[in-house]
Tab-separated table of N, CA and C in Angstrom:
chain	number	residue	atom	x	y	z
A	1	MET	N	138.778	64.713	146.625
A	1	MET	CA	139.550	64.327	145.716
A	1	MET	C	140.170	62.692	145.314
A	2	ASP	N	140.267	62.109	144.634
A	2	ASP	CA	140.222	60.994	144.726
A	2	ASP	C	142.211	61.020	144.501
A	3	GLU	N	142.970	60.170	145.486
A	3	GLU	CA	144.035	59.859	145.970
A	3	GLU	C	145.248	59.635	144.376
A	4	LYS	N	144.471	59.390	143.831
A	4	LYS	CA	144.968	59.638	142.289
A	4	LYS	C	145.509	60.940	142.034
A	5	PHE	N	144.240	61.688	141.553
A	5	PHE	CA	145.226	63.308	141.294
A	5	PHE	C	146.116	63.513	142.295
A	6	PHE	N	146.804	63.291	143.325
A	6	PHE	CA	147.301	63.467	144.411
A	6	PHE	C	148.967	63.541	144.011
A	7	ASN	N	148.667	61.653	143.161
A	7	ASN	CA	150.255	60.828	143.187
A	7	ASN	C	150.150	61.371	141.657
A	8	MET	N	149.482	61.861	140.961
A	8	MET	CA	149.982	62.064	139.533
A	8	MET	C	150.658	63.619	139.705
A	9	LEU	N	150.056	64.721	140.817
A	9	LEU	CA	150.750	65.908	141.028
A	9	LEU	C	151.760	66.210	141.459
A	10	GLY	N	152.116	64.481	142.056
A	10	GLY	CA	153.422	64.388	142.963
A	10	GLY	C	154.637	63.515	141.884
A	11	LEU	N	154.360	62.915	140.769
A	11	LEU	CA	154.587	62.800	140.334
A	11	LEU	C	155.140	63.653	139.165
A	12	ALA	N	154.489	64.396	138.285
A	12	ALA	CA	154.660	65.571	138.051
A	12	ALA	C	155.796	66.281	138.289
A	13	ARG	N	155.545	66.732	139.901
A	13	ARG	CA	155.517	67.758	140.189
A	13	ARG	C	157.459	66.906	140.241
A	14	ARG	N	157.589	65.849	140.220
A	14	ARG	CA	159.325	65.451	140.738
A	14	ARG	C	160.152	65.607	139.432
A	15	ALA	N	158.911	65.092	138.166
A	15	ALA	CA	159.102	65.624	137.098
A	15	ALA	C	159.732	66.794	136.997
A	16	GLY	N	159.380	68.058	137.151
A	16	GLY	CA	159.626	69.631	136.710
A	16	GLY	C	158.855	69.925	136.112
A	17	LYS	N	157.161	69.207	135.692
A	17	LYS	CA	155.863	69.496	134.768
A	17	LYS	C	155.208	70.597	135.592
A	18	LEU	N	155.513	70.758	136.688
A	18	LEU	CA	154.367	71.479	137.686
A	18	LEU	C	154.904	72.470	137.697
A	19	SER	N	153.840	74.093	137.569
A	19	SER	CA	154.214	75.384	137.719
A	19	SER	C	153.322	75.754	138.788
A	20	PRO	N	153.382	75.717	140.037
A	20	PRO	CA	152.992	76.066	141.114
A	20	PRO	C	152.749	77.846	141.781
A	21	GLY	N	151.548	77.993	141.707
A	21	GLY	CA	151.359	79.310	142.125
A	21	GLY	C	151.602	80.147	140.935
A	22	HIS	N	151.473	81.452	141.360
A	22	HIS	CA	150.847	82.544	139.908
A	22	HIS	C	151.924	82.841	139.358
A	23	ASP	N	152.844	82.878	139.812
A	23	ASP	CA	153.947	84.030	139.142
A	23	ASP	C	154.424	82.471	137.916
A	24	ALA	N	154.556	81.534	138.935
A	24	ALA	CA	155.728	80.291	138.102
A	24	ALA	C	154.036	79.780	136.875
A	25	ALA	N	152.878	79.798	137.223
A	25	ALA	CA	151.977	79.189	136.165
A	25	ALA	C	151.858	80.391	135.704
A	26	PHE	N	151.816	81.723	136.109
A	26	PHE	CA	151.639	82.782	134.710
A	26	PHE	C	152.850	82.829	133.435
A	27	THR	N	154.375	82.567	134.179
A	27	THR	CA	154.962	82.416	133.147
A	27	THR	C	155.007	81.060	132.367
A	28	SER	N	154.534	80.766	132.747
A	28	SER	CA	154.232	79.153	132.051
A	28	SER	C	153.724	78.623	130.804
A	29	ILE	N	152.505	80.052	131.425
A	29	ILE	CA	151.492	79.964	130.341
A	29	ILE	C	152.032	81.256	129.272
A	30	GLN	N	152.580	82.329	129.513
A	30	GLN	CA	153.425	83.096	128.952
A	30	GLN	C	154.401	82.538	127.616
A	31	LYS	N	155.214	81.380	127.821
A	31	LYS	CA	156.344	81.321	127.392
A	31	LYS	C	155.664	79.316	126.943
A	32	GLY	N	154.515	79.492	126.751
A	32	GLY	CA	153.893	78.517	125.965
A	32	GLY	C	154.229	76.626	126.635
A	33	LYS	N	154.489	76.876	127.758
A	33	LYS	CA	154.672	75.552	128.680
A	33	LYS	C	153.703	75.258	129.207
A	34	ALA	N	152.861	75.048	129.890
A	34	ALA	CA	151.852	75.145	130.187
A	34	ALA	C	150.604	73.943	129.180
A	35	LYS	N	150.042	73.295	129.263
A	35	LYS	CA	149.237	72.339	128.993
A	35	LYS	C	148.153	72.570	129.616
A	36	ALA	N	147.637	72.560	130.367
A	36	ALA	CA	146.757	72.102	131.274
A	36	ALA	C	147.054	73.783	132.998
A	37	CYS	N	145.858	73.999	133.158
A	37	CYS	CA	145.793	75.315	134.144
A	37	CYS	C	144.980	74.454	135.088
A	38	PHE	N	144.996	74.227	136.163
A	38	PHE	CA	143.865	74.198	137.417
A	38	PHE	C	143.948	75.498	138.203
A	39	LEU	N	142.516	75.714	139.205
A	39	LEU	CA	142.378	76.927	140.499
A	39	LEU	C	141.401	75.821	141.364
A	40	CYS	N	142.385	76.431	142.440
A	40	CYS	CA	141.457	76.214	143.855
A	40	CYS	C	140.624	76.108	143.747
A	41	SER	N	139.471	75.398	144.325
A	41	SER	CA	138.204	75.678	144.677
A	41	SER	C	137.422	76.978	145.719
A	42	ASP	N	138.490	77.666	146.512
A	42	ASP	CA	138.461	78.733	147.199
A	42	ASP	C	140.117	79.619	146.439
A	43	ALA	N	140.006	79.951	145.254
A	43	ALA	CA	140.795	80.841	145.101
A	43	ALA	C	139.761	82.002	144.339
A	44	SER	N	140.679	82.960	144.543
A	44	SER	CA	139.733	84.055	144.518
A	44	SER	C	138.996	84.195	143.057
A	45	ASP	N	138.020	85.191	143.025
A	45	ASP	CA	137.685	85.837	141.221
A	45	ASP	C	138.702	86.720	141.100
A	46	ARG	N	138.922	87.449	141.612
A	46	ARG	CA	139.813	88.250	140.703
A	46	ARG	C	141.074	86.927	139.944
A	47	LEU	N	141.388	86.346	140.689
A	47	LEU	CA	142.414	85.051	140.348
A	47	LEU	C	141.805	84.268	139.472
A	48	LYS	N	140.588	83.938	139.214
A	48	LYS	CA	140.102	83.047	138.699
A	48	LYS	C	139.945	83.923	137.264
A	49	GLU	N	139.334	84.952	137.332
A	49	GLU	CA	139.084	85.676	136.430
A	49	GLU	C	140.886	86.372	135.355
A	50	GLU	N	141.506	86.168	136.206
A	50	GLU	CA	142.859	86.644	135.760
A	50	GLU	C	143.086	85.842	134.473
A	51	PHE	N	143.373	84.383	134.960
A	51	PHE	CA	143.821	83.015	134.451
A	51	PHE	C	142.770	82.678	133.716
A	52	ASP	N	141.597	83.562	133.258
A	52	ASP	CA	140.325	82.911	132.554
A	52	ASP	C	141.407	83.678	131.404
A	53	ARG	N	141.326	85.079	131.111
A	53	ARG	CA	142.173	85.709	130.455
A	53	ARG	C	143.256	85.700	129.767
A	54	THR	N	144.117	84.845	130.273
A	54	THR	CA	145.412	84.465	129.909
A	54	THR	C	145.097	83.636	129.866
A	55	THR	N	145.136	82.261	130.340
A	55	THR	CA	144.912	80.983	129.609
A	55	THR	C	144.327	81.234	127.875
A	56	LYS	N	143.502	82.456	127.153
A	56	LYS	CA	142.730	82.611	126.128
A	56	LYS	C	143.652	83.707	125.438
A	57	TYR	N	144.370	84.704	126.135
A	57	TYR	CA	145.044	85.652	125.255
A	57	TYR	C	146.198	85.373	124.259
A	58	GLU	N	145.665	86.236	123.208
A	58	GLU	CA	146.875	85.654	121.761
A	58	GLU	C	145.654	84.327	121.752
A	59	GLY	N	145.505	84.039	121.502
A	59	GLY	CA	144.662	82.828	120.663
A	59	GLY	C	145.347	81.372	121.341
A	60	ARG	N	145.916	81.644	122.792
A	60	ARG	CA	146.192	80.478	124.020
A	60	ARG	C	144.871	79.608	123.826
A	61	ASP	N	144.882	78.219	123.865
A	61	ASP	CA	143.899	77.062	124.183
A	61	ASP	C	144.433	76.166	125.157
A	62	ILE	N	144.426	77.018	126.024
A	62	ILE	CA	145.243	76.138	127.389
A	62	ILE	C	143.920	75.691	128.583
A	63	GLU	N	143.592	74.847	128.665
A	63	GLU	CA	142.828	74.433	129.724
A	63	GLU	C	142.582	74.738	130.684
A	64	LEU	N	142.022	75.450	131.366
A	64	LEU	CA	141.711	76.033	132.741
A	64	LEU	C	140.307	75.057	133.104
A	65	ILE	N	141.399	74.124	134.220
A	65	ILE	CA	139.659	73.729	134.840
A	65	ILE	C	140.046	74.199	137.220
A	66	GLU	N	138.752	74.043	137.375
A	66	GLU	CA	138.802	74.682	138.859
A	66	GLU	C	138.352	73.251	139.798
A	67	ILE	N	139.341	72.954	140.245
A	67	ILE	CA	138.904	71.292	141.150
A	67	ILE	C	138.483	71.727	142.128
A	68	PRO	N	137.856	70.316	142.723
A	68	PRO	CA	137.072	71.044	143.611
A	68	PRO	C	137.892	70.732	145.131
A	69	VAL	N	139.138	71.003	145.381
A	69	VAL	CA	140.027	70.900	146.542
A	69	VAL	C	140.733	72.634	147.027
A	70	THR	N	140.735	72.267	147.933
A	70	THR	CA	140.806	74.332	148.600
A	70	THR	C	142.325	73.859	148.817
A	71	LYS	N	143.238	75.091	149.112
A	71	LYS	CA	144.267	75.211	149.259
A	71	LYS	C	144.803	74.591	150.040
A	72	ASP	N	144.330	74.602	151.551
A	72	ASP	CA	144.901	74.173	152.306
A	72	ASP	C	144.903	72.315	152.298
A	73	ASP	N	143.410	71.724	151.665
A	73	ASP	CA	143.851	70.320	151.501
A	73	ASP	C	145.112	69.823	149.827
A	74	LEU	N	145.554	71.012	149.026
A	74	LEU	CA	146.017	71.118	148.224
A	74	LEU	C	147.526	70.675	149.303
A	75	TYR	N	148.027	71.254	150.150
A	75	TYR	CA	149.119	71.217	150.589
A	75	TYR	C	149.218	70.413	151.435
A	76	ALA	N	148.018	69.964	152.346
A	76	ALA	CA	148.173	69.216	153.009
A	76	ALA	C	148.348	67.367	152.614
A	77	ALA	N	147.867	66.700	151.651
A	77	ALA	CA	147.764	66.453	150.189
A	77	ALA	C	148.922	65.961	149.724
A	78	ALA	N	149.804	67.541	149.422
A	78	ALA	CA	150.556	67.184	148.010
A	78	ALA	C	151.519	68.000	148.466
A	79	GLY	N	151.703	68.964	149.932
A	79	GLY	CA	152.751	69.928	149.930
A	79	GLY	C	152.812	70.998	149.192
A	80	ILE	N	151.855	71.307	148.284
A	80	ILE	CA	152.243	72.425	147.089
A	80	ILE	C	151.087	73.694	147.973
A	81	ARG	N	151.486	74.668	148.331
A	81	ARG	CA	150.911	75.923	148.457
A	81	ARG	C	150.481	76.574	147.692
A	82	ALA	N	149.460	76.334	146.830
A	82	ALA	CA	149.070	77.502	146.015
A	82	ALA	C	147.763	77.440	145.300
A	83	ALA	N	147.310	78.751	145.078
A	83	ALA	CA	145.481	78.504	144.787
A	83	ALA	C	145.803	78.535	142.907
A	84	VAL	N	146.559	78.286	142.223
A	84	VAL	CA	146.575	77.651	140.608
A	84	VAL	C	148.079	77.119	140.712
A	85	PHE	N	148.288	76.187	139.808
A	85	PHE	CA	148.789	75.944	139.210
A	85	PHE	C	148.969	75.261	137.636
A	86	THR	N	150.171	75.204	137.025
A	86	THR	CA	149.852	74.479	135.668
A	86	THR	C	150.483	73.717	135.746
A	87	ILE	N	150.195	72.430	134.626
A	87	ILE	CA	151.154	70.856	134.234
A	87	ILE	C	151.362	71.304	132.626
A	88	ASP	N	152.974	71.025	133.014
A	88	ASP	CA	153.910	71.507	131.470
A	88	ASP	C	154.227	70.648	131.058
A	89	ASP	N	153.146	69.393	130.877
A	89	ASP	CA	153.478	68.246	130.095
A	89	ASP	C	152.140	67.763	129.353
A	90	ILE	N	152.306	67.762	128.117
A	90	ILE	CA	150.986	67.095	127.076
A	90	ILE	C	149.872	65.890	128.199
A	91	GLY	N	150.870	64.528	128.361
A	91	GLY	CA	150.943	63.472	128.958
A	91	GLY	C	150.229	63.428	130.717
A	92	PHE	N	150.737	63.995	131.350
A	92	PHE	CA	150.790	64.437	132.829
A	92	PHE	C	148.993	65.442	132.948
A	93	ALA	N	148.949	66.031	131.915
A	93	ALA	CA	148.033	66.846	131.708
A	93	ALA	C	146.538	65.965	131.453
A	94	LYS	N	146.670	65.740	130.524
A	94	LYS	CA	145.795	64.610	130.237
A	94	LYS	C	145.115	64.191	130.964
A	95	LYS	N	146.460	62.730	131.681
A	95	LYS	CA	145.898	62.061	133.142
A	95	LYS	C	144.763	62.764	134.136
A	96	ILE	N	145.293	63.652	134.280
A	96	ILE	CA	145.080	64.322	135.918
A	96	ILE	C	144.061	64.946	135.289
A	97	ILE	N	143.335	65.581	134.127
A	97	ILE	CA	142.234	65.741	133.248
A	97	ILE	C	141.389	64.827	133.702
A	98	GLU	N	141.778	63.859	133.109
A	98	GLU	CA	140.625	62.782	133.389
A	98	GLU	C	140.646	61.846	134.524
A	99	ILE	N	141.563	62.008	135.339
A	99	ILE	CA	141.396	61.934	136.833
A	99	ILE	C	140.095	62.605	137.120
A	100	CYS	N	140.245	64.121	137.002
A	100	CYS	CA	139.100	65.141	137.254
A	100	CYS	C	138.262	65.042	136.562
A	101	GLY	N	137.713	64.290	136.189
A	101	GLY	CA	136.334	64.003	135.051
A	101	GLY	C	136.079	65.189	133.909
A	102	GLY	N	137.229	65.024	133.548
A	102	GLY	CA	137.507	66.362	132.139
A	102	GLY	C	138.054	65.717	131.110
A	103	ASN	N	138.422	65.666	129.744
A	103	ASN	CA	139.111	65.277	128.847
A	103	ASN	C	139.173	66.733	128.203
A	104	VAL	N	140.366	66.394	127.819
A	104	VAL	CA	141.749	67.263	126.617
A	104	VAL	C	140.584	66.994	124.803
């Protein structure tokens, strides 16, 4: 993954707009704060299915993106130990999705 991706994650974390881990990401989605949800490539199928349902539940339309980064890569590069995380700011979300090759 591009270094820009990890730099943007670091900026989002310092700005308080990153919700890493299952519980934080789930809460962020439930409270309507999440603008995008990201899953590591080695996340379990159960976790992928759960967040696929959660991001679409009750008319939510939160972008769910599987990134080509493992949990270990994410921890080594950004200090985040999680298989799932949300970005809670539309500007950060758009930029990170752009870096990942998608668009909002």
